[in-house]
Short mmCIF file of C-alpha atoms in Angstrom, two decimals:
data_model
loop_
_atom_site.label_atom_id
_atom_site.label_comp_id
_atom_site.label_asym_id
_atom_site.label_seq_id
_atom_site.Cartn_x
_atom_site.Cartn_y
_atom_site.Cartn_z
CA MET A 1 -2.52 22.57 -9.71
CA SER A 2 -6.07 21.42 -10.42
CA LYS A 3 -8.97 20.39 -8.26
CA PHE A 4 -9.23 16.66 -7.68
CA LYS A 5 -12.73 15.55 -8.78
CA ILE A 6 -13.57 11.92 -8.23
CA GLU A 7 -16.56 12.02 -10.59
CA GLN A 8 -14.26 12.66 -13.56
CA PHE A 9 -12.43 9.34 -13.13
CA ARG A 10 -13.49 6.19 -14.93
CA GLN A 11 -12.74 2.58 -14.13
CA ILE A 12 -10.96 0.26 -16.54
CA LEU A 13 -9.56 -3.27 -16.23
CA VAL A 14 -6.04 -3.88 -17.52
CA ASP A 15 -5.38 -7.44 -18.70
CA LEU A 16 -1.94 -8.85 -17.88
CA PRO A 17 -1.72 -12.22 -19.66
CA GLU A 18 1.77 -12.97 -18.36
CA PHE A 19 0.35 -13.04 -14.83
CA SER A 20 -3.10 -14.39 -15.73
CA ALA A 21 -4.41 -11.39 -13.84
CA GLN A 22 -6.31 -8.15 -14.19
CA ILE A 23 -5.54 -4.90 -12.41
CA CYS A 24 -8.25 -2.30 -11.85
CA ALA A 25 -7.34 1.28 -12.69
CA TYR A 26 -9.13 4.59 -12.19
CA VAL A 27 -8.02 7.02 -14.88
CA PRO A 28 -8.59 10.81 -15.03
CA PRO A 29 -9.53 12.92 -18.09
CA GLU A 30 -5.84 13.54 -18.92
CA PHE A 31 -5.48 9.83 -19.68
CA ASP A 32 -7.00 10.41 -23.13
CA GLU A 33 -5.26 13.69 -23.91
CA ASN A 34 -1.69 12.53 -24.67
CA TYR A 35 -0.37 14.10 -21.48
CA LEU A 36 3.42 13.71 -21.37
CA GLY A 37 4.20 15.22 -17.95
CA THR A 38 4.58 13.56 -14.57
CA TRP A 39 1.88 11.21 -13.29
CA SER A 40 1.17 10.39 -9.65
CA VAL A 41 0.35 6.68 -9.32
CA VAL A 42 -1.52 5.94 -6.08
CA VAL A 43 -1.97 2.47 -4.55
CA HIS A 44 -4.02 1.88 -1.41
CA GLY A 45 -3.09 -0.33 1.53
CA ALA A 46 -4.22 -3.89 2.25
CA PHE A 47 -7.94 -4.57 2.78
CA ARG A 48 -8.80 -1.13 1.35
CA ASN A 49 -9.59 0.01 -2.20
CA SER A 50 -8.93 2.92 -4.53
CA LEU A 51 -12.39 4.41 -4.12
CA ALA A 52 -11.76 4.90 -0.40
CA MET A 53 -8.57 6.88 -1.08
CA MET A 54 -10.20 8.82 -3.91
CA ASN A 55 -13.04 9.87 -1.61
CA GLU A 56 -10.54 10.93 1.07
CA LEU A 57 -8.61 13.07 -1.44
CA ALA A 58 -11.63 14.51 -3.23
CA GLY A 59 -11.71 18.31 -3.27
CA ASN A 60 -8.02 18.75 -2.51
CA LEU A 61 -5.46 20.17 -4.91
CA SER A 62 -3.65 17.65 -7.07
CA PRO A 63 -0.35 18.80 -8.66
CA ASN A 64 -0.22 16.03 -11.28
CA PRO A 65 -2.74 13.77 -13.03
CA MET A 66 -3.42 10.92 -10.63
CA LEU A 67 -3.81 7.27 -11.61
CA PHE A 68 -5.30 5.02 -8.91
CA LEU A 69 -4.68 1.27 -8.95
CA ASP A 70 -6.46 -1.35 -6.86
CA LEU A 71 -3.86 -3.48 -5.13
CA PRO A 72 -3.74 -6.99 -6.69
CA GLY A 73 -6.03 -9.24 -4.68
CA PHE A 74 -8.08 -6.31 -3.33
CA GLY A 75 -10.70 -3.91 -4.62
CA HIS A 76 -11.63 -4.90 -8.18
CA SER A 77 -8.22 -6.30 -9.11
CA SER A 78 -8.08 -10.05 -9.55
CA LEU A 79 -6.20 -12.45 -7.30
CA PRO A 80 -2.51 -12.69 -8.23
CA PRO A 81 -0.83 -16.08 -8.65
CA LEU A 82 1.15 -15.53 -5.42
CA GLY A 83 0.70 -13.22 -2.47
CA ASP A 84 4.29 -12.09 -2.05
CA ILE A 85 6.03 -8.74 -2.55
CA GLN A 86 7.88 -9.86 -5.69
CA THR A 87 4.76 -11.00 -7.54
CA ILE A 88 2.48 -8.14 -6.49
CA GLY A 89 5.20 -5.58 -7.23
CA SER A 90 5.76 -7.06 -10.68
CA ILE A 91 2.03 -6.98 -11.45
CA LEU A 92 1.81 -3.32 -10.43
CA ALA A 93 4.81 -2.49 -12.63
CA ALA A 94 3.31 -4.32 -15.61
CA GLY A 95 -0.01 -2.53 -15.20
CA ILE A 96 1.60 0.89 -14.90
CA ASN A 97 3.83 0.22 -17.93
CA GLN A 98 0.84 -0.86 -20.00
CA LEU A 99 -1.14 2.26 -19.07
CA LEU A 100 1.50 5.00 -19.00
CA HIS A 101 4.38 3.52 -21.00
CA SER A 102 7.50 5.67 -20.55
CA GLN A 103 6.01 8.74 -18.85
CA PRO A 104 7.63 10.14 -15.69
CA LEU A 105 6.13 8.75 -12.49
CA VAL A 106 5.80 9.49 -8.80
CA LEU A 107 4.72 6.30 -7.02
CA ILE A 108 2.61 6.79 -3.88
CA GLY A 109 1.92 3.74 -1.72
CA GLU A 110 -0.25 3.63 1.40
CA SER A 111 0.98 1.32 4.18
CA VAL A 112 2.24 -2.02 2.76
CA ALA A 113 1.62 -0.77 -0.80
CA GLY A 114 4.78 1.28 -0.30
CA LEU A 115 6.70 -2.03 -0.10
CA PHE A 116 5.16 -3.30 -3.35
CA LEU A 117 5.96 -0.05 -5.15
CA MET A 118 9.58 -0.24 -4.02
CA ARG A 119 9.73 -3.54 -5.89
CA ALA A 120 7.71 -2.22 -8.84
CA ALA A 121 10.09 0.73 -9.28
CA GLN A 122 12.84 -1.70 -10.32
CA ASP A 123 10.84 -2.32 -13.52
CA LEU A 124 9.78 1.32 -14.01
CA PRO A 125 12.85 3.27 -15.17
CA THR A 126 10.95 6.58 -15.46
CA THR A 127 10.15 6.64 -11.73
CA LYS A 128 11.27 9.95 -10.23
CA ALA A 129 10.42 9.21 -6.60
CA ILE A 130 8.54 6.90 -4.27
CA ILE A 131 6.31 8.21 -1.50
CA GLY A 132 5.55 5.74 1.30
CA LEU A 133 2.60 6.67 3.50
CA ASP A 134 3.31 5.27 6.96
CA VAL A 135 4.94 2.12 5.59
CA PRO A 136 5.28 -0.56 8.30
CA LEU A 137 8.76 -2.10 8.15
CA THR A 138 8.95 -4.38 11.20
CA MET A 139 5.72 -6.27 11.62
CA SER A 140 5.97 -8.11 14.95
CA LYS A 141 5.50 -4.86 16.88
CA LEU A 142 2.14 -4.03 15.27
CA TRP A 143 0.01 -4.79 18.33
CA THR A 144 -2.97 -3.01 16.78
CA ASN A 145 -2.73 -5.14 13.66
CA LEU A 146 -2.47 -8.70 14.93
CA GLY A 147 -5.98 -9.19 16.26
CA SER A 148 -7.69 -7.74 13.19
CA GLN A 149 -5.47 -9.73 10.83
CA GLN A 150 -6.20 -12.94 12.72
CA GLY A 151 -9.92 -12.18 12.48
CA ILE A 152 -9.68 -11.63 8.72
CA TRP A 153 -7.71 -14.87 8.32
CA HIS A 154 -10.37 -16.83 10.22
CA GLN A 155 -13.13 -15.17 8.19
CA TYR A 156 -11.63 -16.32 4.89
CA LYS A 157 -10.92 -19.79 6.29
CA THR A 158 -14.49 -20.14 7.53
CA GLN A 159 -15.86 -19.11 4.13
CA MET A 160 -13.69 -21.77 2.50
CA ASP A 161 -14.65 -24.48 5.01
CA GLN A 162 -18.38 -23.76 4.68
CA ALA A 163 -18.49 -23.34 0.90
CA HIS A 164 -19.94 -26.02 -1.40
CA GLY A 165 -19.82 -26.86 -5.08
CA ASP A 166 -18.43 -24.24 -7.46
CA GLN A 167 -18.03 -21.77 -4.61
CA LYS A 168 -15.59 -24.08 -2.82
CA SER A 169 -12.69 -23.59 -5.25
CA MET A 170 -13.23 -19.81 -5.39
CA HIS A 171 -13.13 -19.43 -1.61
CA ALA A 172 -10.18 -21.82 -1.41
CA ARG A 173 -8.24 -19.61 -3.83
CA GLN A 174 -9.14 -16.47 -1.87
CA PHE A 175 -8.03 -18.07 1.37
CA GLN A 176 -4.79 -19.28 -0.22
CA PHE A 177 -3.99 -15.75 -1.34
CA ILE A 178 -4.82 -14.16 2.03
CA ASN A 179 -2.75 -16.80 3.82
CA GLU A 180 0.23 -16.19 1.50
CA PHE A 181 -0.19 -12.42 1.79
CA MET A 182 -0.10 -12.52 5.57
CA ILE A 183 2.89 -14.88 5.65
CA HIS A 184 5.02 -13.06 3.05
CA VAL A 185 4.03 -9.44 3.73
CA TYR A 186 3.29 -9.40 7.46
CA GLY A 187 5.11 -12.56 8.50
CA TYR A 188 1.99 -13.77 10.32
CA ASP A 189 1.43 -17.53 10.00
CA PHE A 190 -1.89 -18.02 11.75
CA SER A 191 -1.96 -21.73 10.95
CA HIS A 192 0.80 -21.96 13.61
CA TYR A 193 -0.61 -19.30 15.96
CA ASN A 194 -0.65 -21.07 19.33
CA HIS A 195 -3.38 -19.90 21.71
CA GLY A 196 -2.79 -16.25 20.94
CA ARG A 197 0.97 -16.45 21.50
CA LEU A 198 3.47 -15.17 18.94
CA LYS A 199 6.09 -17.62 17.77
CA ARG A 200 8.77 -15.45 16.16
CA MET A 201 6.11 -13.96 13.90
CA GLY A 202 6.65 -10.76 11.97
CA ALA A 203 8.45 -9.90 8.74
CA ILE A 204 11.28 -7.34 8.60
CA HIS A 205 11.50 -5.33 5.36
CA TYR A 206 14.62 -3.20 5.81
CA PRO A 207 16.49 -5.19 3.10
CA LEU A 208 14.20 -3.68 0.44
CA PHE A 209 15.99 -0.36 0.91
CA ALA A 210 19.29 -1.86 -0.20
CA GLU A 211 17.77 -2.30 -3.68
CA LEU A 212 16.26 1.18 -3.82
CA THR A 213 17.49 3.15 -6.84
CA VAL A 214 15.30 6.29 -6.64
CA PRO A 215 14.76 8.82 -3.83
CA MET A 216 12.04 7.88 -1.36
CA LEU A 217 10.03 9.98 1.08
CA ILE A 218 8.28 8.31 3.99
CA LEU A 219 5.45 10.35 5.49
CA CYS A 220 4.40 9.16 8.93
CA GLY A 221 1.90 10.49 11.41
CA ASP A 222 2.44 11.66 14.97
CA THR A 223 0.11 9.13 16.64
CA PRO A 224 2.64 6.74 18.21
CA LEU A 225 2.45 2.97 18.02
CA MET A 226 3.78 2.53 21.54
CA PRO A 227 2.83 2.12 24.31
CA PRO A 228 -0.05 -0.33 23.75
CA ARG A 229 -3.28 1.23 25.02
CA ASN A 230 -7.03 1.15 24.67
CA LEU A 231 -8.20 2.89 21.53
CA GLN A 232 -11.29 5.05 21.55
CA ALA A 233 -13.58 5.22 18.52
CA ASN A 234 -12.47 8.75 17.69
CA ASP A 235 -8.73 8.04 17.99
CA CYS A 236 -6.43 7.96 14.99
CA PHE A 237 -5.25 4.45 14.16
CA PRO A 238 -1.65 4.39 15.49
CA CYS A 239 1.25 4.62 13.06
CA GLY A 240 2.99 1.47 11.85
CA PHE A 241 6.25 3.34 11.21
CA ASP A 242 7.99 4.11 14.51
CA ASP A 243 11.15 5.62 16.02
CA VAL A 244 13.12 2.38 15.53
CA ASP A 245 12.31 2.41 11.82
CA ARG A 246 13.33 6.05 11.60
CA TYR A 247 16.62 5.34 13.37
CA VAL A 248 17.48 2.40 11.09
CA LEU A 249 16.73 4.37 7.91
CA GLU A 250 18.63 7.44 9.08
CA GLN A 251 21.66 5.36 10.07
CA LEU A 252 21.80 3.00 7.10
CA PHE A 253 19.88 4.58 4.21
CA SER A 254 19.98 8.35 4.72
CA ASP A 255 21.33 8.77 1.18
CA LYS A 256 18.16 7.19 -0.22
CA VAL A 257 15.32 7.93 2.19
CA THR A 258 13.85 11.05 3.79
CA VAL A 259 11.38 10.78 6.68
CA GLU A 260 8.88 13.53 7.53
CA GLU A 261 6.21 13.62 10.21
CA VAL A 262 2.67 14.82 9.54
CA LYS A 263 0.93 16.39 12.51
CA PHE A 264 -2.49 15.26 13.77
CA CYS A 265 -2.21 12.09 11.76
CA GLY A 266 -2.29 8.32 12.29
CA HIS A 267 -1.72 5.32 10.04
CA LEU A 268 -4.36 6.40 7.50
CA THR A 269 -2.50 9.52 6.46
CA VAL A 270 -4.66 10.38 3.46
CA ARG A 271 -7.83 10.13 5.51
CA ASP A 272 -6.41 12.27 8.32
CA GLN A 273 -4.45 14.93 6.40
CA PRO A 274 -5.12 14.70 2.63
CA ARG A 275 -4.01 18.20 1.67
CA GLU A 276 -0.84 18.04 3.75
CA ILE A 277 0.10 14.72 2.13
CA LEU A 278 -0.24 16.20 -1.36
CA VAL A 279 1.71 19.35 -0.42
CA LYS A 280 4.59 17.40 1.13
CA THR A 281 4.68 14.99 -1.81
CA GLN A 282 4.90 17.79 -4.37
CA SER A 283 7.50 19.67 -2.33
CA PHE A 284 9.69 16.56 -2.18
CA VAL A 285 9.43 15.92 -5.93
CA GLU A 286 10.22 19.57 -6.71
CA SER A 287 13.31 19.41 -4.49
CA LEU A 288 14.72 16.66 -6.72
CA GLU A 289 14.52 18.76 -9.90
#
């Protein structure tokens, strides 16, 4: 195990002509040294970026070389042609294949990135395991999420409406992506959001587990989503994965998925407990060998 040092990483852009897109990657020193062992590929959650996760992990022990990818449409990755799980997952797979070819992989996805990596793994035959960090699976219950997502949606729409000239098309494309992303990933259609009332809004992602072909570990925190309550500034952001999700996975997909709780932890697991996340990830991968 080696110390994780953010200053050793360098940023590169990977061109993916088949998607007319670029994906931003942060590669460690081992990238240039013909390393043939297992890589940990880390993808941040929505509206975050790789640098945030790298800063949160800095100084902790890393068992494998770590490759960080900016989620398509966020960070320094370009906007994908569509904002759905299929397209974003395929772009991630293509970027990982182009960088690491046929090397063994552990895919680590924060929040909704865990969903995209479940799709990406279908095109990455050397994947040994997927680690989902507090992956939200049923979106209509995310009471902490709805207001902030609506605010973000309105922000992008306002930028589009107020833009002029060459900026108009750029902001229109950004808004189109955010709108698609929220509809396909969260199931939130704010163009039909009626005076703050939900109208059967919220995607359910349990069917993704039926297609899962590699072992998966879901690490969730112990800060509960329910009951709804006022959040103080120093509180952990509540978990998106809850007891209902755990029950469904244990009843229907126990042969594919393991769930473990991380103490003193909320939705941003890497921020709250970086070392514990790395230890539990490595322990899970070692148990498969």
